[in-house]
Coordinates of C-alpha atoms and ligand atoms in Angstrom, one line a residue:
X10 CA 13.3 -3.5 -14.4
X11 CA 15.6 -6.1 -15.1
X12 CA 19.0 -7.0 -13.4
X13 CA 21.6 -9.2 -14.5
X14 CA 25.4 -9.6 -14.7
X15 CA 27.6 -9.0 -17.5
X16 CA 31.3 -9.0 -17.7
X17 CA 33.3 -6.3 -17.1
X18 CA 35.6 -6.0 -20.6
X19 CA 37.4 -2.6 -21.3
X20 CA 35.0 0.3 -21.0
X21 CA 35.4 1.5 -24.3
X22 CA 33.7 -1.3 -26.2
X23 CA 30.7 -0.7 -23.9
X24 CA 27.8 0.0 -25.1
X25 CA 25.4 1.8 -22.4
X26 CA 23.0 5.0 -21.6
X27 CA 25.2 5.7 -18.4
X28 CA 27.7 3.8 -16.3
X29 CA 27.6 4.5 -12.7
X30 CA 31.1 3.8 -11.0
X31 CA 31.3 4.0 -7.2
X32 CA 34.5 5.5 -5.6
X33 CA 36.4 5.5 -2.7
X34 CA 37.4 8.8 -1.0
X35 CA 39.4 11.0 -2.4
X36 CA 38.1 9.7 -5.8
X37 CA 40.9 7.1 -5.5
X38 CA 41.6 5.0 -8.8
X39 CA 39.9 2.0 -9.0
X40 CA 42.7 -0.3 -9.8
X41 CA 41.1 -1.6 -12.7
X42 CA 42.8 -1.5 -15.9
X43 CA 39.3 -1.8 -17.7
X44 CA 38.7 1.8 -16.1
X45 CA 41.5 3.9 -16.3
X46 CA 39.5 6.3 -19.1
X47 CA 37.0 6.3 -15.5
X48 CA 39.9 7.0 -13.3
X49 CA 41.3 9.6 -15.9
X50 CA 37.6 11.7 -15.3
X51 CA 37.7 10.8 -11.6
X52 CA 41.2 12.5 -10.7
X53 CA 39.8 15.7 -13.3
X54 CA 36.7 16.1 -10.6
X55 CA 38.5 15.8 -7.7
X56 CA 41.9 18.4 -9.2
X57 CA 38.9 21.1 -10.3
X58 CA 36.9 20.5 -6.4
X59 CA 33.8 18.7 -8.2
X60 CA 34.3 15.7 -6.5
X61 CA 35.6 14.2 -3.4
X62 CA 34.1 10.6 -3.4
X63 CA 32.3 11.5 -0.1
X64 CA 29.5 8.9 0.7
X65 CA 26.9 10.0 -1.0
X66 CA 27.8 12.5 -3.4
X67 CA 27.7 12.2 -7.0
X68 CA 29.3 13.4 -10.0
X69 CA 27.7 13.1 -13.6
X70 CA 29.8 13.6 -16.8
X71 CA 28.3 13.1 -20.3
X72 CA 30.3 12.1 -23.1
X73 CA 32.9 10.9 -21.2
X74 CA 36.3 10.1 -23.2
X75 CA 37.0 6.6 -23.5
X76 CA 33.9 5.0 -22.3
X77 CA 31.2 3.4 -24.6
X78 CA 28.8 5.5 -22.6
X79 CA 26.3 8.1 -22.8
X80 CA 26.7 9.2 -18.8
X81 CA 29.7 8.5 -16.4
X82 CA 27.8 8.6 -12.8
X83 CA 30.8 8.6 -10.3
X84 CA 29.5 7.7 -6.8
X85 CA 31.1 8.2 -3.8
X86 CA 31.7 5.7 -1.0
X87 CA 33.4 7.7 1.7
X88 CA 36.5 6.3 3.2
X89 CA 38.1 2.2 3.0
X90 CA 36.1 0.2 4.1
X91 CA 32.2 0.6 3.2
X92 CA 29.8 -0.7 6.1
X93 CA 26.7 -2.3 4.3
X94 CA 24.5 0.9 5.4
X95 CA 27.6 2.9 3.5
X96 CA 26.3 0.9 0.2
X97 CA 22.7 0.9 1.1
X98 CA 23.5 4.9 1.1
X99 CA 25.5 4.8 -1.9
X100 CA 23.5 2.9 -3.9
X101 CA 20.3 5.5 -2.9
X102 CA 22.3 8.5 -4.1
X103 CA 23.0 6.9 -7.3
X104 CA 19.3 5.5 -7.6
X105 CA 18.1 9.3 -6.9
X106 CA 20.6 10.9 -9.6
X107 CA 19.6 8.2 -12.6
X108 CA 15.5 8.9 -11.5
X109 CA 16.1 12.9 -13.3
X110 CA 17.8 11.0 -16.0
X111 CA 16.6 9.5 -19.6
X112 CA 18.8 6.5 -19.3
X113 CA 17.1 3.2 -20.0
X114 CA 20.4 0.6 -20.0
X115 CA 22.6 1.2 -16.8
X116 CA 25.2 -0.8 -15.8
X117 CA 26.9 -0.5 -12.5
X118 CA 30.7 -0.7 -11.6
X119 CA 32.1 -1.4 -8.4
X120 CA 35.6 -2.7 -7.9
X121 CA 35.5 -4.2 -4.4
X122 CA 32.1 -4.0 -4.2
X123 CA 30.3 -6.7 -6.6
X124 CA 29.0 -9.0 -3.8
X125 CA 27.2 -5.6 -1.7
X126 CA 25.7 -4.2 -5.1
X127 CA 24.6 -7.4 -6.0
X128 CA 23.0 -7.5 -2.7
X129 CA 21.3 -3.8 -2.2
X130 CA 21.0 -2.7 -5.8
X131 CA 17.8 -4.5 -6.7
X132 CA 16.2 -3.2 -3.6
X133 CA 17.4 0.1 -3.7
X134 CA 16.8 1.1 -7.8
X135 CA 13.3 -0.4 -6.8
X136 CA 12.4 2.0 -4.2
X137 CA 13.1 4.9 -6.2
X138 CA 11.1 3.5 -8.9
X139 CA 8.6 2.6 -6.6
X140 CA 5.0 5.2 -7.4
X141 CA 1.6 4.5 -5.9
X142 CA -1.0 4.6 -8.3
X143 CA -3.5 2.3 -7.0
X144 CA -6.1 5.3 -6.4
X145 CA -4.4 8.7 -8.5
X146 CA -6.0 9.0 -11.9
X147 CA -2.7 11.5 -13.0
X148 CA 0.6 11.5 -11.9
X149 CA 2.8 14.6 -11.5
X150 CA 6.0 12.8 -10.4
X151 CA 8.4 12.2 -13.3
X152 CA 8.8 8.5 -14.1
X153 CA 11.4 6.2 -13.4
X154 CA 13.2 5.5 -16.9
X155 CA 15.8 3.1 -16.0
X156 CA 14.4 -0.7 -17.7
X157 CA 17.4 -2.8 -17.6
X158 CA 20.4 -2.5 -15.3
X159 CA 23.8 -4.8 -15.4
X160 CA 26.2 -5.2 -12.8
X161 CA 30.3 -5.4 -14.7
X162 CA 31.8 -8.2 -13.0
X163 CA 34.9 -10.0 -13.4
X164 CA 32.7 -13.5 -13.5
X165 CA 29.2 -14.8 -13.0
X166 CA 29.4 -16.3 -10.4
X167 CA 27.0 -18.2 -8.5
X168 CA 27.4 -16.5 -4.9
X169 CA 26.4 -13.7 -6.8
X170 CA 24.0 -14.5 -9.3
X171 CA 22.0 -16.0 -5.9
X172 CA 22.5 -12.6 -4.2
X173 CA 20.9 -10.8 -7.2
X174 CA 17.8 -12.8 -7.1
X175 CA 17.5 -12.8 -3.5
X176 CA 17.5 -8.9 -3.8
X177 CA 15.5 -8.9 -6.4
X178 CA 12.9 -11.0 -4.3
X179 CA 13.1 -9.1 -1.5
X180 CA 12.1 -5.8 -3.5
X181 CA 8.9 -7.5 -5.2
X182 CA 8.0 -8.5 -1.6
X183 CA 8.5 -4.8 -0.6
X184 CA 6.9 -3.3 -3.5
X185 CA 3.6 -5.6 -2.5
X186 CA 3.6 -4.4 1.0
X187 CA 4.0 -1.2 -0.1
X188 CA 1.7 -1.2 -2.3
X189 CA -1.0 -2.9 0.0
X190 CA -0.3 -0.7 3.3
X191 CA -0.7 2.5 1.0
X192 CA -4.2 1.6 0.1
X193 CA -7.0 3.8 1.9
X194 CA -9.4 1.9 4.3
X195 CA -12.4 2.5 2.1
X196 CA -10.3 0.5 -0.3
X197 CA -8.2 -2.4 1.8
X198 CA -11.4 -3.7 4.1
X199 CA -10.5 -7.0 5.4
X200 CA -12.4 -8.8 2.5
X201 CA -9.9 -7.0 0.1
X202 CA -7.1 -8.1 2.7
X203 CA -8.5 -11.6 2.1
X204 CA -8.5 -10.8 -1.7
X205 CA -5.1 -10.3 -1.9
X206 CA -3.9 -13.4 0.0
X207 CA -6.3 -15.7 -2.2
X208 CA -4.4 -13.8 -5.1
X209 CA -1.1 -14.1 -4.1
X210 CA -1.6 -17.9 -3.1
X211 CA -2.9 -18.2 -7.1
X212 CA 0.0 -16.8 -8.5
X213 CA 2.7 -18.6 -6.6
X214 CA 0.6 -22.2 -5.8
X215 CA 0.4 -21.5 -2.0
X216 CA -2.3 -22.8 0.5
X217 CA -5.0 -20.2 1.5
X218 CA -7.7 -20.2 4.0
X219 CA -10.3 -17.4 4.7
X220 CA -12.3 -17.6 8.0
X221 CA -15.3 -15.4 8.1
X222 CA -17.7 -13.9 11.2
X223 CA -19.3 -17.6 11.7
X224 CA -16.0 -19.5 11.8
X225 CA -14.4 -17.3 14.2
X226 CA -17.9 -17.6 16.3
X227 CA -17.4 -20.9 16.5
X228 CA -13.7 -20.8 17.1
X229 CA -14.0 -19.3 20.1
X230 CA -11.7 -15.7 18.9
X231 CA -14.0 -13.7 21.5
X232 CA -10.6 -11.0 21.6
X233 CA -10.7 -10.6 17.7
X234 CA -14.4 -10.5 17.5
X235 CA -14.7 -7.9 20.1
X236 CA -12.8 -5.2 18.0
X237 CA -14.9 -6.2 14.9
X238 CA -18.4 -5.6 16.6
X239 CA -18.6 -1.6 16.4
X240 CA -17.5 -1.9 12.5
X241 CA -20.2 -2.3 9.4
X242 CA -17.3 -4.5 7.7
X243 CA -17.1 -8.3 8.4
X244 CA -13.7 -9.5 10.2
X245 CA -11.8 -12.0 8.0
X246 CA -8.9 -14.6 9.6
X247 CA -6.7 -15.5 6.6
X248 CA -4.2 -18.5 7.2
X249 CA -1.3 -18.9 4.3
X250 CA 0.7 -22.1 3.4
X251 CA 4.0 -21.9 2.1
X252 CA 5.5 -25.7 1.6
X253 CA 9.0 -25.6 0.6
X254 CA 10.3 -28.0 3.6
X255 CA 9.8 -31.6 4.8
X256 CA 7.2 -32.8 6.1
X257 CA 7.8 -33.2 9.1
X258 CA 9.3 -30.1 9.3
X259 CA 7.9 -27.9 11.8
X260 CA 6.7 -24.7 10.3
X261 CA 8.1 -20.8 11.1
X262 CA 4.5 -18.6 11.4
X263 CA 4.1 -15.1 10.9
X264 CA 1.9 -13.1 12.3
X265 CA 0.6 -9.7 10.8
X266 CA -1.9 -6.6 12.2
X267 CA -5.0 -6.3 9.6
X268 CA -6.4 -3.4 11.1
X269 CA -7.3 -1.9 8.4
X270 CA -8.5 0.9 9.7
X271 CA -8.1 2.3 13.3
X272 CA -10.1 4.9 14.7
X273 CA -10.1 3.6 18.1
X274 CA -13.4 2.8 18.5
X275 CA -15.3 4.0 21.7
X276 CA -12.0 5.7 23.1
X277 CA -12.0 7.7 19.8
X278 CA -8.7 8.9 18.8
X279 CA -8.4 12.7 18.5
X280 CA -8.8 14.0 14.4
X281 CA -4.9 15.1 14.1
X282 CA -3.1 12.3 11.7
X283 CA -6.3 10.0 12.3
X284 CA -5.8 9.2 8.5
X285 CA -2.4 7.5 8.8
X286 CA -4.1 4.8 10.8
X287 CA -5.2 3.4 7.2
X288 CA -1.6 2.0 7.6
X289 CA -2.1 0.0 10.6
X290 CA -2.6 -3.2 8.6
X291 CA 1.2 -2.8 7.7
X292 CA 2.3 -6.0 9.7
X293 CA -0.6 -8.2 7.7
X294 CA 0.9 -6.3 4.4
X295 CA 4.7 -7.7 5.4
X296 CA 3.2 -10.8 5.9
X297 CA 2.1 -11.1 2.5
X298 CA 5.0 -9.3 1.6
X299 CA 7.0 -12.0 2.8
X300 CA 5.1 -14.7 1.3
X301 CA 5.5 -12.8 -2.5
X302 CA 9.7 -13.1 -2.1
X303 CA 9.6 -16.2 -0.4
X304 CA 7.2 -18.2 -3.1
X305 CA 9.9 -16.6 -5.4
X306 CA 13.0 -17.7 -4.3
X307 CA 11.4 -21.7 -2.6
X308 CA 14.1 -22.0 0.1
X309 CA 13.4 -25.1 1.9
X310 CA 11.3 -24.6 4.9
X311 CA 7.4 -24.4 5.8
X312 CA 5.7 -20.7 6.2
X313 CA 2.5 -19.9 7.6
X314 CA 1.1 -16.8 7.6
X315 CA -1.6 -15.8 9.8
X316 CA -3.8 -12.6 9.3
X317 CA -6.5 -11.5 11.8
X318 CA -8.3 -8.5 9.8
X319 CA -10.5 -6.0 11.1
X320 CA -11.5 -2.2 11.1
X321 CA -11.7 -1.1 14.8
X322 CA -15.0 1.6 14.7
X323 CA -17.2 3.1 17.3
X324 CA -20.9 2.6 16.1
X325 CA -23.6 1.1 18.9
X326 CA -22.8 -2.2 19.3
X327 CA -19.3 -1.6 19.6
X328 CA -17.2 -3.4 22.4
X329 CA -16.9 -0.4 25.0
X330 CA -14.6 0.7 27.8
X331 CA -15.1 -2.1 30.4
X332 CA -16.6 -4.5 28.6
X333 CA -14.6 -8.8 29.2
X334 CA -14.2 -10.9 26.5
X335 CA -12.9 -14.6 26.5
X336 CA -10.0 -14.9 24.3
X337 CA -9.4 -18.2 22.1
X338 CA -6.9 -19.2 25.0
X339 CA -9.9 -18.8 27.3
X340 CA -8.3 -16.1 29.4
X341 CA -10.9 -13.3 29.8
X342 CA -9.6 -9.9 29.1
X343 CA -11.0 -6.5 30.4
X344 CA -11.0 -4.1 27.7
X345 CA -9.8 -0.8 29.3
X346 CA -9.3 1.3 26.2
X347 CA -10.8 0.2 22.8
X348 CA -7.7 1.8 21.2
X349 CA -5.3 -0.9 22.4
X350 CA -7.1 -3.3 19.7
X351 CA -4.1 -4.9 18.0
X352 CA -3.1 -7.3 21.0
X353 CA -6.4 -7.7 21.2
X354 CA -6.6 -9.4 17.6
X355 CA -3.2 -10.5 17.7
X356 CA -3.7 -12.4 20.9
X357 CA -6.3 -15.0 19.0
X358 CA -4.0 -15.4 16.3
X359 CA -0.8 -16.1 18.9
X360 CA -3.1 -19.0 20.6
X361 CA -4.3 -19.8 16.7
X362 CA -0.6 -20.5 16.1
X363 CA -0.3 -23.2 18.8
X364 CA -1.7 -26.0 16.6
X365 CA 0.9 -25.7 13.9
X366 CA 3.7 -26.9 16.6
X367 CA 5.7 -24.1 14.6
X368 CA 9.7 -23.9 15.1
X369 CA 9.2 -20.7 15.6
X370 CA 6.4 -17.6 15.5
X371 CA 7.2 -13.4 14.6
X372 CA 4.4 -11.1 15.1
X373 CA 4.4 -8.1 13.3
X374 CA 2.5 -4.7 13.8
X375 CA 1.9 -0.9 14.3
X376 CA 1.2 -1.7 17.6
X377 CA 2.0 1.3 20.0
X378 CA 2.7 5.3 19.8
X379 CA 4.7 4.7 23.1
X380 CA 7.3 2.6 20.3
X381 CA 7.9 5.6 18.2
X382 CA 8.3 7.5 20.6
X383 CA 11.2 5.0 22.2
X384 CA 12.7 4.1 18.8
X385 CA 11.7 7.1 16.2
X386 CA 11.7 5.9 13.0
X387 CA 15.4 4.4 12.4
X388 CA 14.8 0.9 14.4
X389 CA 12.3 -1.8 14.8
X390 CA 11.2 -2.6 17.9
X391 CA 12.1 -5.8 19.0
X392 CA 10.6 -8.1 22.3
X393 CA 11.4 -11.8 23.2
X394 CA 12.4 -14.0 25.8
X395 CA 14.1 -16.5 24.0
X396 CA 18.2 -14.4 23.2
X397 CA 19.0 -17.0 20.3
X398 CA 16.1 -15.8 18.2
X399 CA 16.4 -12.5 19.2
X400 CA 19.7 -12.6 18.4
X401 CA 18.7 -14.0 14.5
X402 CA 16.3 -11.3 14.1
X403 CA 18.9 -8.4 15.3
X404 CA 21.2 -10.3 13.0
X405 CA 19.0 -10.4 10.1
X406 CA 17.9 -6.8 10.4
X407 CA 21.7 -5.4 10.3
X408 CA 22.5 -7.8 7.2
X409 CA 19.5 -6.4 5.4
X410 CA 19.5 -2.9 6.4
X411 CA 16.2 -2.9 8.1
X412 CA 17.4 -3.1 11.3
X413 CA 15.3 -3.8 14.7
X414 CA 16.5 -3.1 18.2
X415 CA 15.8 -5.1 21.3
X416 CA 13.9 -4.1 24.1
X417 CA 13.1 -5.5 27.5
X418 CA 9.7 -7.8 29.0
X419 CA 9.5 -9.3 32.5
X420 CA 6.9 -10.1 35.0
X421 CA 8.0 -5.8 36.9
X422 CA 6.1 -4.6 33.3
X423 CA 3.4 -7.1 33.3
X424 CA 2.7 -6.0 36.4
X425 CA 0.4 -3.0 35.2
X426 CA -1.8 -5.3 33.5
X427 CA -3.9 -6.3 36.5
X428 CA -7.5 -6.3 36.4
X429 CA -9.8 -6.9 39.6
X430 CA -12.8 -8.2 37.4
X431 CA -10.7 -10.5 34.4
X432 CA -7.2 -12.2 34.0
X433 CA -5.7 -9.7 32.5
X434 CA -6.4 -6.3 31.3
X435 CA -5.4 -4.8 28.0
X436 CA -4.0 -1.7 29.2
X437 CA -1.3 -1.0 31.5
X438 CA -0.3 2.7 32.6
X439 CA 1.6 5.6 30.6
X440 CA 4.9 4.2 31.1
X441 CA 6.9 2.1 28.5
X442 CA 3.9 1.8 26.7
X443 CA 5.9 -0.6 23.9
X444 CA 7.1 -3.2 26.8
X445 CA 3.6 -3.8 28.6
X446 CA 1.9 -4.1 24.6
X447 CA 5.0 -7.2 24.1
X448 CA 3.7 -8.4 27.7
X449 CA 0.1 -8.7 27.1
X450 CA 1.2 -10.6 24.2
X451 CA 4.0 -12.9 25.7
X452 CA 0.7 -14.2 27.7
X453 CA -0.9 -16.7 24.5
X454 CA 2.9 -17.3 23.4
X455 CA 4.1 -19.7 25.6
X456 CA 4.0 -23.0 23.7
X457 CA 6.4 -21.9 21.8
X458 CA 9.5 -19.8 20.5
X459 CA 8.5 -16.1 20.1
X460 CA 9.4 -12.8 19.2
X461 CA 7.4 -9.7 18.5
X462 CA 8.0 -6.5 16.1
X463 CA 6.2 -3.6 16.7
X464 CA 6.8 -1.7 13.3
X465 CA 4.6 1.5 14.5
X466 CA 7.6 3.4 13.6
X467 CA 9.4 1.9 10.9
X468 CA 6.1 0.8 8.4
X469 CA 5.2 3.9 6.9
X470 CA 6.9 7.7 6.5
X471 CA 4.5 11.0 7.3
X472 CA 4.8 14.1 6.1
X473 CA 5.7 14.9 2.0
X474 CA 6.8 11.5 1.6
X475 CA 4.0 9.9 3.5
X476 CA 3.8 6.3 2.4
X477 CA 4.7 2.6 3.4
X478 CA 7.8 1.6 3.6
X479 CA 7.4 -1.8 3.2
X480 CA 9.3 -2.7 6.2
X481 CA 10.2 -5.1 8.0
X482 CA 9.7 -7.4 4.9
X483 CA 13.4 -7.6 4.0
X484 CA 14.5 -9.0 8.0
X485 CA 12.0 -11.5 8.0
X486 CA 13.2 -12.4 4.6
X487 CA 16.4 -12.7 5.2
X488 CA 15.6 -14.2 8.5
X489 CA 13.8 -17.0 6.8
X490 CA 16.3 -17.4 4.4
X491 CA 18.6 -17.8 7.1
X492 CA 16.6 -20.8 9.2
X493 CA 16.6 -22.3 5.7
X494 CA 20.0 -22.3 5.4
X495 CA 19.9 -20.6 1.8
Ligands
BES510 N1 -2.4 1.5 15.9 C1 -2.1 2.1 17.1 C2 -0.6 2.3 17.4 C3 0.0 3.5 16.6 C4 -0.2 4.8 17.0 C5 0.8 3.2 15.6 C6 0.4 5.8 16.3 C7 1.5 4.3 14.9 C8 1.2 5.6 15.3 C9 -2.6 1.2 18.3 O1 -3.7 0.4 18.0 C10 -3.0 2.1 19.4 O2 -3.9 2.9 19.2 N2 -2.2 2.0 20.5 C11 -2.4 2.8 21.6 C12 -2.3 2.0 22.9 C13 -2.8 2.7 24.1 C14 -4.3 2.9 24.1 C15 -2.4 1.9 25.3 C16 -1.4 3.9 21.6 O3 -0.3 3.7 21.2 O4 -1.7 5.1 21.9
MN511 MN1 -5.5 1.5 18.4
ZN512 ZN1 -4.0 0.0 16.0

């Protein structure tokens, strides 16, 4: 698909398989003299009760009088003014309505609206083109049709032109998460993880590194290799290179989840839904996700991207219930419950990070049920002591509708995590299972500024949509972009 601006001359002499025009409620005009034939159908649908120009709703005329179009698609926006999750809705309704249609050349028209379209279109025409087809050898879903879409604007200007990329950036990194976290654990091992890092650092010139089972060994990642002892497939550690800053600069890291598969291991988890844990290498799929829209857009700044991959299985030499391991930080750790593996494996990679200096470091995973349970599936979860980057990240989440929500740490929570025969166990109690995960974490963070994203509810639907959402890849994005000043 392929997204540009053109300028907005009177509708007439356009030439287009549907124009899609978003209106206020109650189907006001739009002002523009260009689009009084649109403002002419507009007050029609609203007299005869078709229409209102409520957020959401949509109104499809063919042949519409006095525009050079195929298809008027009037959209509506709700009520002066439209919040950015009002577009991101807006723009989703309109996406929905064209994906029934046979329209290859749309062009959008939004009055007040240029810079938001700009900004959420790409992302949101790409999700409802989005279609797995990585392992389905037919596919019964209709097709996406639209190929090129133009957004009518007064001028080209930069401002915008620069939004429209940086969408268009962010979706690409989305749909590469996406399709990455969809893919079934028989497919995604962490080799294949590996595979697709070495791949993505080809097509975009980026540094990659792949650690195998010797390197680790040697390394000292006694936490990571613990999880990867009960599994027949070799742990990888993959370490991505983004140079787009100084030298001297120090870099931002990002830290993904590669289970790629979760069963638990010894504490097995019980059969319901076991086959949604294929997804809990999300966080290493944003990671790369990231990288994809970042080697796209080269904002100045240095990215590293750090993947511990693993499957966490139960056969006989598995790690077991009881068992202490010695971290890479050298704190021993009492492993409690095999199922708490991903601070387990993240833990290696937090201390790994240390030797980059970084400005700052963002973990990202499907790290606890208790977070779902807290957040649902609207929110990100969101831990870390230090309030300016918090405060970035919350920032960054609301701009880009994929929004996170803070939540507390402190020594009261970190409390549970006692153990009487190592430093620190890997399982507190019942309670705010999400905070005493961030704690066990905030252990190997502490030379330097961190945060952590637990994306357990927010990286893949269930249900009839079940799939990966390919969040939080547009935050961290537009987090980036932000500590790049782009
Ligand atoms: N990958 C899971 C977390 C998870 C569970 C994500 C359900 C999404 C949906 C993680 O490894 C895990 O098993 N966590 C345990 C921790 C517990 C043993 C302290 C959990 O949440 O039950
Ligand atoms: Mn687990
Ligand atoms: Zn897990």
């Amino acid at each position: 698909m392929k997204f540009s601006i053109a300028p907005l001359k009177a509708l007439a002499a356009l030439r287009s398989d549907a124009l899609v025009v978003f209106v206020h409620q109650p189907g006001s005009a739009s002002g523009l003299v260009e689009a009084a034939a649109v403002d002419a159908v507009a007050a029609e649908a609203v007299h005869d009760g078709d229409f209102s120009g409520a957020l959401g709703t949509t109104y499809l005329r063919q042949r519409p009088a006095g525009v050079g179009a195929r298809r008027l698609l009037l959209v509506g926006l709700g009520a002066a003014p439209v919040s950015a999750a009002a577009w991101g809705k807006a723009l989703a309704a309109a996406a929905a309505t064209l994906k029934g249609l046979g329209a290859a050349q749309v062009h959008l028209l939004a009055a007040d609206g240029e810079a938001s379209v700009a900004e959420l279109a790409p992302r949101a025409f790409a999700a409802a083109a989005y279609r797995y087809t990585a392992t389905r050898t037919a596919d019964a879903t209709p097709g996406w049709r639209v190929q090129s879409v133009q957004l009518l604007a007064r001028r080209a200007s930069a401002p915008l032109k620069a939004a429209l990329a940086r969408a268009e950036a962010m979706a690409a990194g989305v749909a590469l998460t996406r399709d990455i976290a969809n893919l079934p654990g028989n497919h995604c091992t962490p080799t294949r993880l590996a595979k697709f890092a070495q791949e993505l650092a080809k097509r975009h010139a980026l540094k990659v590194e792949v650690l195998g089972r010797a390197e680790l060994q040697r390394l000292g990642m006694g936490a990571l290799l613990a999880v990867a002892q009960g599994s027949a497939q070799p742990p990888r550690f993959i370490v991505l290179r983004y140079d787009g800053g100084g030298r001297r600069d120090a870099p931002h890291v990002l830290v993904g989840k590669g289970v790629t598969f979760d069963s638990g291991g010894i504490s097995l988890k019980p059969g319901a839904e076991m086959d949604e844990m294929k997804f809990d290498m999300s966080g290493a799929a944003s990671v790369l996700g990231c990288f994809e829209a970042i080697a796209r857009l080269r904002p100045k700044l240095n990215l590293i991207g750090l993947i511990p991959a693993t499957e966490n299985m139960p056969d006989g030499g598995a790690v077991k219930p009881g068992d202490v391991v010695t971290s890479l930080s050298g704190q021993t750790i009492e492993i409690l419950n095999t199922d708490a593996e991903g601070r387990l494996i993240l833990c290696d990679a937090l201390t790994y990070a240390e030797r980059f200096k970084p400005a700052s470091v963002i973990d990202i995973a499907t790290l606890t049920g208790a977070c779902v349970i807290a957040l649902g599936h609207v929110h990100s979860g969101l831990f870390s002591a230090d309030d300016a980057l918090a405060e970035a990240l919350l920032r960054a989440g609301a701009q880009a509708q994929d929004s996170c929500w803070r939540m507390p740490l402190g020594d009261d929570y970190a409390e549970g995590l006692k153990s009487n025969f190592a430093d620190v166990a890997n399982i507190a109690g019942r309670a705010a299972g999400s905070v005493t995960a961030a704690c066990f974490l905030q252990r190997f963070t502490k030379a330097y500024r961190w945060a952590h994203l637990d994306i357990a509810g927010t990286a893949w639907k269930s249900g009839a949509d079940k799939g990966a959402t390919g969040r939080p890849v547009a935050l961290l994005v537009q987090y980036l972009l932000g500590v790049a000043g782009a």
